[in-house]
Coordinates of C-alpha atoms in Angstrom, one line a residue:
X3 CA -16.8 -60.8 9.5
X4 CA -15.8 -57.2 10.2
X5 CA -13.7 -55.6 7.5
X6 CA -10.1 -55.0 8.5
X7 CA -10.2 -51.8 6.6
X8 CA -9.7 -48.6 9.0
X9 CA -10.3 -45.1 7.7
X10 CA -7.2 -43.0 7.8
X11 CA -7.1 -40.8 10.8
X12 CA -6.2 -37.0 10.5
X13 CA -5.7 -34.5 13.2
X14 CA -5.5 -30.9 12.1
X15 CA -4.2 -28.5 14.6
X16 CA -3.9 -24.6 14.9
X17 CA -0.8 -24.2 16.8
X18 CA -0.6 -21.1 19.0
X19 CA 1.3 -19.4 21.8
X20 CA -1.0 -17.1 23.7
X21 CA 0.7 -13.6 23.6
X22 CA -0.5 -12.7 27.0
X23 CA 1.1 -15.9 28.4
X24 CA -2.2 -17.4 29.3
X25 CA -3.2 -21.1 28.9
X26 CA -6.9 -21.4 29.2
X27 CA -7.7 -20.8 25.5
X28 CA -9.7 -17.9 24.2
X29 CA -13.2 -19.3 23.3
X30 CA -14.6 -15.7 23.2
X31 CA -11.9 -14.0 21.1
X32 CA -12.9 -12.7 17.7
X33 CA -11.9 -13.6 15.2
X34 CA -11.0 -17.2 16.0
X35 CA -8.4 -19.1 13.9
X36 CA -10.2 -20.9 11.1
X37 CA -7.2 -22.5 9.1
X38 CA -7.9 -26.0 10.4
X39 CA -11.5 -26.0 9.1
X40 CA -10.3 -25.0 5.7
X41 CA -7.5 -27.5 5.5
X42 CA -9.8 -30.2 6.7
X43 CA -11.6 -29.8 3.4
X44 CA -8.7 -31.6 1.5
X45 CA -9.9 -34.9 2.9
X46 CA -13.0 -37.0 1.9
X47 CA -15.8 -36.6 4.1
X48 CA -16.8 -40.3 4.3
X49 CA -13.4 -42.0 3.9
X50 CA -11.2 -40.2 6.3
X51 CA -11.8 -39.7 10.1
X52 CA -10.9 -36.1 10.9
X53 CA -10.5 -34.2 14.1
X54 CA -9.9 -30.5 14.5
X55 CA -8.1 -28.7 17.4
X56 CA -7.4 -25.0 17.8
X57 CA -5.1 -23.9 20.5
X58 CA -6.3 -20.4 20.1
X59 CA -9.8 -21.5 21.2
X60 CA -9.0 -24.3 23.6
X61 CA -5.5 -23.7 24.8
X62 CA -2.5 -26.0 24.4
X63 CA -3.2 -29.5 23.2
X64 CA -2.0 -31.7 25.9
X65 CA -4.2 -34.8 25.9
X66 CA -1.8 -37.5 25.0
X67 CA -4.5 -39.8 23.7
X68 CA -5.3 -37.1 21.0
X69 CA -1.7 -37.1 19.8
X70 CA -1.5 -40.9 19.8
X71 CA -4.8 -41.2 17.6
X72 CA -4.0 -40.0 14.3
X73 CA -2.1 -41.4 11.1
X74 CA -1.4 -37.9 10.0
X75 CA -1.0 -34.6 12.1
X76 CA -1.4 -31.5 10.1
X77 CA -0.1 -28.3 11.7
X78 CA -0.5 -24.6 10.9
X79 CA -0.2 -21.3 12.9
X80 CA 1.1 -18.0 12.6
X81 CA 5.0 -17.2 12.5
X82 CA 5.3 -17.1 16.3
X83 CA 3.8 -20.5 16.6
X84 CA 6.7 -22.3 14.8
X85 CA 8.1 -23.7 18.1
X86 CA 4.7 -24.8 19.3
X87 CA 4.5 -27.0 16.0
X88 CA 7.9 -28.4 16.9
X89 CA 6.6 -29.3 20.4
X90 CA 3.6 -31.1 19.1
X91 CA 5.8 -32.8 16.7
X92 CA 8.1 -34.0 19.3
X93 CA 5.2 -35.6 21.3
X94 CA 3.7 -37.2 18.1
X95 CA 7.1 -38.9 17.3
X96 CA 7.2 -40.7 20.8
X97 CA 3.4 -41.4 21.1
X98 CA 2.6 -42.3 17.6
X99 CA 6.0 -43.1 15.6
X100 CA 4.1 -44.2 12.4
X101 CA 2.2 -40.8 12.2
X102 CA 3.1 -38.4 9.3
X103 CA 3.5 -34.8 10.4
X104 CA 2.6 -32.2 7.6
X105 CA 3.4 -28.5 8.4
X106 CA 2.5 -25.4 6.6
X107 CA 2.0 -21.7 7.4
X108 CA 4.1 -18.5 7.0
X109 CA 7.2 -19.7 9.1
X110 CA 7.4 -22.9 7.2
X111 CA 7.2 -21.1 4.0
X112 CA 9.9 -18.7 5.1
X113 CA 12.1 -21.6 6.5
X114 CA 11.5 -24.5 4.2
X115 CA 15.0 -26.1 4.8
X116 CA 15.0 -25.8 8.5
X117 CA 11.4 -27.1 8.5
X118 CA 12.4 -30.1 6.4
X119 CA 14.7 -31.1 9.1
X120 CA 11.7 -31.2 11.7
X121 CA 8.4 -32.3 9.9
X122 CA 7.9 -35.1 7.4
X123 CA 6.3 -32.9 4.8
X124 CA 6.3 -29.1 4.5
X125 CA 3.7 -27.5 2.3
X126 CA 4.9 -24.2 0.9
X127 CA 1.9 -23.3 -1.3
X128 CA -1.8 -22.7 -0.9
X129 CA -4.1 -24.8 1.3
X130 CA -5.1 -26.9 -1.8
X131 CA -1.6 -28.5 -1.6
X132 CA -2.8 -30.6 1.2
X133 CA -5.2 -32.3 -1.1
X134 CA -2.3 -33.7 -3.2
X135 CA -0.6 -34.7 0.1
X136 CA -3.8 -36.6 1.1
X137 CA -3.7 -38.5 -2.2
X138 CA 0.0 -39.3 -2.0
X139 CA -0.4 -40.8 1.6
X140 CA -3.7 -42.5 1.6
X141 CA -4.5 -42.8 -2.2
X142 CA -7.0 -40.8 -4.3
X143 CA -9.9 -42.3 -2.3
X144 CA -8.9 -40.1 0.5
X145 CA -9.0 -36.7 -1.4
X146 CA -12.0 -34.7 -1.4
X147 CA -13.6 -34.3 -4.9
X148 CA -13.9 -30.7 -4.1
X149 CA -12.0 -28.7 -1.4
X150 CA -14.8 -27.3 0.8
X151 CA -14.2 -26.0 4.6
X152 CA -15.5 -28.4 7.3
X153 CA -17.5 -26.0 9.5
X154 CA -19.3 -29.0 10.8
X155 CA -16.1 -30.2 12.7
X156 CA -15.6 -27.0 14.6
X157 CA -17.6 -28.1 17.6
X158 CA -17.8 -24.6 19.2
X159 CA -20.7 -22.4 20.1
X160 CA -20.4 -19.0 18.5
X161 CA -22.5 -15.9 17.8
X162 CA -20.7 -15.5 14.3
X163 CA -19.9 -17.6 11.2
X164 CA -16.7 -17.2 9.6
X165 CA -16.7 -16.8 5.8
X166 CA -13.8 -16.1 3.3
X167 CA -14.5 -14.5 -0.1
X168 CA -11.0 -13.6 -1.2
X169 CA -7.3 -14.4 -0.7
X170 CA -4.3 -12.3 -0.1
X171 CA -4.1 -8.4 -0.5
X172 CA -3.6 -5.9 -3.2
X173 CA -1.5 -3.6 -1.1
X174 CA 2.1 -4.1 0.2
X175 CA 2.5 -3.0 3.8
X176 CA 6.2 -3.4 4.9
X177 CA 5.4 -5.4 8.0
X178 CA 2.8 -7.8 6.5
X179 CA 3.6 -11.6 5.8
X180 CA 1.5 -11.4 2.7
X181 CA 3.9 -8.7 1.3
X182 CA 6.8 -11.0 1.9
X183 CA 5.1 -13.8 0.0
X184 CA 4.2 -11.6 -2.8
X185 CA 1.0 -13.4 -3.9
X186 CA -1.6 -11.6 -5.9
X187 CA -5.0 -10.8 -4.7
X188 CA -7.6 -13.4 -5.6
X189 CA -11.4 -13.3 -5.4
X190 CA -13.4 -16.6 -4.9
X191 CA -16.5 -17.6 -7.0
X192 CA -19.9 -16.3 -5.7
X193 CA -21.0 -19.8 -5.6
X194 CA -18.2 -20.8 -3.1
X195 CA -19.1 -17.7 -1.0
X196 CA -22.8 -18.8 -0.9
X197 CA -21.9 -22.3 -0.1
X198 CA -20.0 -21.0 3.0
X199 CA -22.7 -19.1 4.2
X200 CA -25.4 -21.8 3.8
X201 CA -23.2 -24.5 5.3
X202 CA -23.2 -22.7 8.8
X203 CA -26.2 -22.2 11.2
X204 CA -28.7 -19.5 10.2
X205 CA -29.4 -16.5 12.3
X206 CA -25.9 -15.6 13.4
X207 CA -23.6 -12.6 12.3
X208 CA -21.0 -13.3 9.5
X209 CA -17.5 -12.3 10.0
X210 CA -15.6 -12.2 6.7
X211 CA -12.0 -13.1 7.5
X212 CA -10.5 -11.7 4.2
X213 CA -7.3 -10.0 4.4
X214 CA -8.9 -7.1 2.3
X215 CA -12.8 -7.6 1.6
X216 CA -12.8 -4.6 -0.7
X217 CA -9.8 -5.6 -2.7
X218 CA -9.0 -4.4 -6.2
X219 CA -11.6 -6.4 -8.2
X220 CA -14.4 -3.9 -8.1
X221 CA -16.9 -5.7 -10.3
X222 CA -16.6 -8.7 -8.0
X223 CA -16.9 -6.6 -5.0
X224 CA -20.3 -5.4 -6.4
X225 CA -21.4 -8.8 -7.2
X226 CA -20.5 -9.9 -3.6
X227 CA -22.7 -7.1 -2.3
X228 CA -25.6 -8.1 -4.4
X229 CA -25.2 -11.7 -3.2
X230 CA -25.1 -10.7 0.4
X231 CA -28.0 -8.3 0.2
X232 CA -30.0 -11.2 -1.2
X233 CA -28.9 -13.8 1.4
X234 CA -29.4 -11.2 4.2
X235 CA -33.0 -10.6 3.2
X236 CA -33.4 -14.2 2.9
X237 CA -32.6 -14.4 6.9
X238 CA -29.6 -16.5 6.6
X239 CA -27.7 -14.1 8.9
X240 CA -28.3 -11.0 11.0
X241 CA -25.6 -8.9 9.5
X242 CA -22.0 -9.0 8.5
X243 CA -18.6 -7.4 9.5
X244 CA -15.5 -7.2 7.2
X245 CA -12.0 -6.0 7.0
X246 CA -11.5 -3.2 4.4
X247 CA -8.6 -1.1 3.7
X248 CA -8.8 2.8 4.0
X249 CA -9.4 3.5 0.3
X250 CA -12.8 1.9 0.9
X251 CA -13.9 5.2 2.5
X252 CA -12.7 7.5 -0.4
X253 CA -15.9 6.6 -2.1
X254 CA -19.0 8.0 -0.1
X255 CA -21.4 5.7 -1.6
X256 CA -19.5 2.6 -0.3
X257 CA -20.8 2.9 3.5
X258 CA -24.4 3.3 2.5
X259 CA -24.3 0.5 -0.1
X260 CA -22.5 -1.8 2.5
X261 CA -25.2 -1.1 5.0
X262 CA -27.9 -1.7 2.5
X263 CA -26.5 -5.1 2.0
X264 CA -26.5 -6.1 5.6
X265 CA -23.2 -4.7 6.8
X266 CA -23.2 -3.8 10.6
X267 CA -19.5 -3.1 11.0
X268 CA -16.0 -2.8 9.4
X269 CA -12.4 -3.3 10.6
X270 CA -9.6 -1.2 9.2
X271 CA -5.8 -1.2 10.0
X272 CA -5.4 2.4 11.2
X273 CA -1.8 1.2 12.6
X274 CA -0.8 4.8 13.3
X275 CA -2.0 8.5 13.1
X276 CA 1.3 9.7 12.1
X277 CA 1.8 10.2 8.4
X278 CA 5.6 9.3 8.7
X279 CA 5.1 6.1 10.2
X280 CA 2.3 5.3 7.7
X281 CA 5.0 6.1 5.0
X282 CA 7.6 3.8 6.7
X283 CA 5.0 1.0 6.7
X284 CA 4.3 1.6 3.1
X285 CA 0.5 2.2 3.9
X286 CA -0.3 4.5 1.1
X287 CA -3.9 3.4 1.3
X288 CA -4.2 5.0 4.8
X289 CA -3.4 8.3 3.1
X290 CA -6.3 8.3 0.8
X291 CA -8.8 9.8 3.3
X292 CA -8.1 11.4 6.6
X293 CA -8.4 8.5 9.1
X294 CA -10.2 10.2 11.9
X295 CA -12.7 11.6 9.2
X296 CA -13.1 8.1 7.9
X297 CA -14.0 6.7 11.3
X298 CA -16.5 9.3 12.1
X299 CA -18.1 8.8 8.6
X300 CA -18.4 5.1 9.4
X301 CA -20.0 5.5 12.7
X302 CA -22.4 8.2 11.6
X303 CA -23.5 5.8 8.9
X304 CA -24.4 3.4 11.5
X305 CA -21.6 1.1 11.2
X306 CA -19.2 -0.2 13.9
X307 CA -15.6 0.8 13.3
X308 CA -12.9 -1.5 14.7
X309 CA -9.2 -0.7 14.2
X310 CA -5.8 -1.6 15.6
X311 CA -2.8 0.7 16.7
X312 CA 0.8 -0.3 16.2
X313 CA 3.8 1.3 18.1
X314 CA 7.4 1.0 17.0
X315 CA 9.9 1.7 19.7
X316 CA 12.7 1.1 17.2
X317 CA 11.6 4.0 15.2
X318 CA 9.4 6.2 17.5
X319 CA 10.5 7.8 20.5
X320 CA 8.5 7.0 23.7
X321 CA 7.2 10.4 24.1
X322 CA 5.6 10.4 20.5
X323 CA 4.0 7.1 21.4
X324 CA 2.6 8.2 24.5
X325 CA 1.2 11.3 23.0
X326 CA -0.6 9.2 20.4
X327 CA -2.1 7.1 23.0
X328 CA -3.2 10.0 25.1
X329 CA -4.8 11.5 22.1
X330 CA -6.8 8.4 21.5
X331 CA -7.9 8.1 25.1
X332 CA -8.9 11.7 25.1
X333 CA -10.7 11.8 21.7
X334 CA -14.3 10.8 22.0
X335 CA -15.2 10.9 18.4
X336 CA -13.6 7.6 17.6
X337 CA -13.9 4.3 19.6
X338 CA -11.0 2.7 21.6
X339 CA -8.8 0.4 19.5
X340 CA -9.7 -3.2 19.2
X341 CA -6.1 -4.0 19.8
X342 CA -2.6 -2.1 20.5
X343 CA 0.6 -3.9 19.7
X344 CA 4.1 -3.5 18.6
X345 CA 5.4 -3.6 15.0
X346 CA 6.6 -7.1 14.4
X347 CA 9.5 -7.6 11.9
X348 CA 8.0 -10.9 10.6
X349 CA 10.3 -13.2 8.7
X350 CA 10.7 -12.5 5.1
X351 CA 9.0 -9.2 5.1
X352 CA 10.5 -5.7 4.1
X353 CA 10.3 -4.7 7.7
X354 CA 12.6 -7.8 8.8
X355 CA 15.1 -7.1 6.1
X356 CA 15.2 -3.4 6.9
X357 CA 15.4 -4.1 10.7
X358 CA 18.0 -6.7 10.3
X359 CA 20.3 -4.7 7.9
X360 CA 20.0 -1.6 10.2
X361 CA 21.3 -3.6 13.1
X362 CA 18.2 -3.0 15.1
X363 CA 17.4 -6.7 16.1
X364 CA 18.1 -7.5 19.8
X365 CA 20.7 -10.3 20.2
X366 CA 19.2 -13.6 20.9
X367 CA 15.7 -12.6 19.6
X368 CA 13.4 -15.7 19.7
X369 CA 10.9 -16.4 17.0
X370 CA 8.2 -17.2 19.8
X371 CA 8.6 -13.6 20.9
X372 CA 7.5 -12.3 17.5
X373 CA 4.0 -11.7 19.2
X374 CA 3.4 -8.1 19.1
X375 CA 3.9 -7.6 22.9
X376 CA 7.5 -8.6 23.3
X377 CA 10.5 -6.5 22.3
X378 CA 12.7 -8.1 19.6
X379 CA 14.2 -4.8 18.4
X380 CA 16.6 -2.2 19.8
X381 CA 14.3 0.7 21.1
X382 CA 15.3 4.4 20.7
X383 CA 14.7 4.9 24.6
X384 CA 15.9 2.9 27.5
X385 CA 14.5 -0.7 27.5
X386 CA 13.0 -0.4 31.1
X387 CA 10.9 2.7 30.1
X388 CA 9.8 0.9 26.8
X389 CA 8.6 -2.3 28.4
X390 CA 6.9 -0.2 31.0
X391 CA 5.0 1.6 28.1
X392 CA 4.1 -1.9 26.5
X393 CA 2.7 -3.0 29.7
X394 CA 0.6 0.1 29.9
X395 CA -1.0 -0.3 26.4
X396 CA -2.2 -3.8 27.5
X397 CA -3.7 -2.6 30.8
X398 CA -5.1 1.0 30.8
X399 CA -6.3 0.8 34.4
X400 CA -3.8 3.6 35.0
X401 CA -6.1 5.8 33.0
X402 CA -9.3 4.1 34.0
X403 CA -11.3 7.3 34.9
X404 CA -10.2 8.9 31.5
X405 CA -11.3 5.8 29.6
X406 CA -14.8 5.5 31.5
X407 CA -15.5 9.2 31.1
X408 CA -14.6 9.2 27.3
X409 CA -16.7 6.1 26.9
X410 CA -19.8 8.0 28.2
X411 CA -19.1 10.9 26.0
X412 CA -18.8 8.4 22.9
X413 CA -22.1 6.9 23.9
X414 CA -23.9 10.3 23.9
X415 CA -22.5 11.4 20.5
X416 CA -23.3 8.0 18.8
X417 CA -26.2 6.7 20.7
X418 CA -28.6 7.4 17.7
X419 CA -26.8 6.1 14.7
X420 CA -25.5 3.0 16.4
X421 CA -27.8 0.2 17.8
X422 CA -27.5 -1.0 21.4
X423 CA -25.7 -4.0 20.4
X424 CA -23.3 -2.1 18.1
X425 CA -22.6 0.5 20.9
X426 CA -22.0 -2.4 23.4
X427 CA -19.6 -4.0 20.9
X428 CA -17.5 -0.7 20.7
X429 CA -17.5 0.3 24.4
X430 CA -16.3 -3.2 25.4
X431 CA -12.9 -2.5 23.8
X432 CA -12.3 0.3 26.3
X433 CA -13.9 -1.4 29.2
X434 CA -11.7 -4.7 28.8
X435 CA -8.4 -2.5 29.0
X436 CA -9.6 -0.1 31.7
X437 CA -11.0 -3.0 33.8
X438 CA -8.6 -5.9 32.7
X439 CA -10.3 -8.6 35.0
X440 CA -13.7 -7.7 33.5
X441 CA -12.7 -8.2 29.8
X442 CA -10.4 -11.0 29.5
X443 CA -11.3 -13.0 26.4
X444 CA -10.5 -16.3 28.1
X445 CA -12.0 -15.1 31.5
X446 CA -8.9 -16.2 33.5
X447 CA -10.2 -14.8 36.6
X448 CA -12.9 -17.5 36.9
X449 CA -12.2 -20.5 39.1
X450 CA -10.5 -23.3 37.2
X451 CA -8.9 -21.0 34.6
X452 CA -5.0 -21.2 34.1
X453 CA -3.5 -17.8 35.2
X454 CA -1.2 -15.9 33.1
X455 CA 2.6 -16.2 33.5
X456 CA 4.7 -13.0 34.4
X457 CA 6.1 -11.0 31.3
X458 CA 9.1 -8.8 31.0
X459 CA 8.1 -7.7 27.4
X460 CA 11.8 -8.2 26.4
X461 CA 12.9 -11.2 24.4
X462 CA 16.2 -11.4 26.3
X463 CA 14.6 -11.8 29.7
X464 CA 11.0 -13.1 29.2
X465 CA 10.8 -16.7 30.5
X466 CA 9.8 -19.3 28.0
X467 CA 7.0 -20.6 30.1
X468 CA 5.8 -24.1 30.9
X469 CA 5.2 -25.1 27.3
X470 CA 8.7 -25.4 26.7
X471 CA 8.7 -28.3 29.1
X472 CA 7.7 -31.6 27.5
X473 CA 4.8 -33.6 28.7
X474 CA 6.5 -36.9 28.4
X475 CA 10.2 -38.1 28.5
X476 CA 11.9 -37.4 25.2
X477 CA 14.9 -39.3 23.5
X478 CA 17.8 -37.2 22.9
X479 CA 17.4 -36.4 19.3
X480 CA 13.9 -34.9 20.0
X481 CA 14.8 -32.8 23.0
X482 CA 16.0 -30.0 20.7
X483 CA 12.4 -29.4 19.7
X484 CA 12.0 -27.7 23.0
X485 CA 14.9 -25.3 22.5
X486 CA 13.6 -21.8 21.2
X487 CA 14.2 -21.1 17.6
X488 CA 16.5 -18.1 17.6
X489 CA 16.2 -15.4 14.9
X490 CA 19.4 -13.6 15.8
X491 CA 22.9 -14.6 17.2
X492 CA 24.7 -13.0 20.3
X493 CA 25.5 -9.9 18.1
X494 CA 22.1 -9.2 16.7
X495 CA 22.9 -10.7 13.2
X496 CA 20.8 -13.5 11.6
X497 CA 21.3 -16.7 13.6
X498 CA 23.2 -19.5 11.7
X499 CA 20.4 -22.0 11.7
X500 CA 18.2 -19.4 9.7
X501 CA 21.2 -18.5 7.2
X502 CA 20.3 -21.2 4.5
X503 CA 16.6 -19.9 4.4
X504 CA 17.0 -16.3 4.9
X505 CA 20.6 -15.3 4.6
X506 CA 22.2 -13.5 1.6
X507 CA 21.8 -15.5 -1.5
X508 CA 19.1 -17.8 0.0
X509 CA 16.6 -18.6 -2.9
X510 CA 13.1 -19.1 -2.5
X511 CA 11.5 -22.3 -2.7
X512 CA 7.9 -23.4 -3.6
X513 CA 6.0 -26.5 -3.8
X514 CA 6.4 -29.2 -1.2
X515 CA 9.5 -30.3 0.8
X516 CA 9.8 -33.8 2.0
X517 CA 12.0 -34.8 4.9
X518 CA 15.5 -35.6 3.8
X519 CA 15.0 -34.0 0.3
X520 CA 18.2 -32.1 -1.1
X521 CA 18.3 -29.5 -3.6
X522 CA 15.2 -27.8 -5.0
X523 CA 11.8 -29.5 -4.2
X524 CA 9.4 -30.8 -6.7
X525 CA 7.3 -27.8 -8.0
X526 CA 3.5 -28.5 -7.8
X527 CA 1.1 -26.8 -10.0
X528 CA -2.1 -25.2 -8.5

């Protein structure tokens, strides 16, 4: 006779709203979200059936049979994805009433009381907390003896492998979610780093997804370089790229040593070329070395340099922002930015507190619109002019000739220190902006791909989009899951729904929150 025992079924989902309002997924986007692969490591490989789904990679999860399958749904995502997690939960409640919904991520950690009204279990700590949840729900047999990422469940083809060598950051930028949480920088063991590299296909590039690969633990950084040099010479990967803060470039030997260990490129958060804005952001590390000099040094050392620019219409006049953009377009000694976005006053950050207290939040601002391309703050200049600028930084077709000419000059300048592959990688950033149809990460211009919805770039007028329409009929008590979470009220003050978590006197919570729990939650160690 067949055993009646059935393995517990767990679905781990990275919830996501595409900031460009596209629904086809972004399989060619780098870096991909990896939270689901690391979270899946909480469950025993042989005693639990686990499936992963990333809405970043594959678009919205809309196959009803997938949501009806699991005994447990684990949800994570960035702050703006909170409503998407609510949508998925509502569908699961109807399709699979016995399923337990577990939620985590920055929005849940900042809104623990509100989250406890929506999800069954809210994880407020590190990812290892999910291992305890697995034991509580399914017994200790369902727990992994050691929490190791499940790269084998990703099911996608990629030219890069993703590896993490540290956690959190040693700097405290005012807009960063990590600053709001205040957790200290941690380095992982070399054995764990080597395990991640060996657990993935050989012959690819390695992309380190640390918040700060350089960090503050210099001996451990040096030890990691020694490890990477050995594994690179062993032929496990073609080369690696990592995010480092600007203080990395203060020591001239760092570039040469990184390249000798197999490094092919670096990413740094330039954010702004204006020292005043950097001071406002608390990015003192960006003042350690002149940023343009650091970029040129990196390129001349034979390493790719990727960076992002941020604009803050609430504190920067439009003319100043346009001047900075024009400078970048005309300056062929640096590559075009990998991305350009707005400063986001993320929940719980110093930037959020400052913006709210200064009365700079727009009335009716939606959490979903904290995506880097939608205005949730009051600009210094008229809103129509500001939203036009936002559209222009996401589509540089208006400066196509200038971008193409500067790309040619950039190629001539760095064609010797950079390889063909490195050069192509850098030139793509400009081409995808100057030729939008050419460079969409999800190739929406191809037949069969969902087209993007129109955007106004203003939280007060931006349509919610089709994801706010449920796929099935919902009972009355679940329909509210498809109402947007409001950050501010009609006057621009903190919305009443968020007051218990973020209002004056709201205390921080840690550990796990179970649905219906009152008072402070049980505090878990680890």
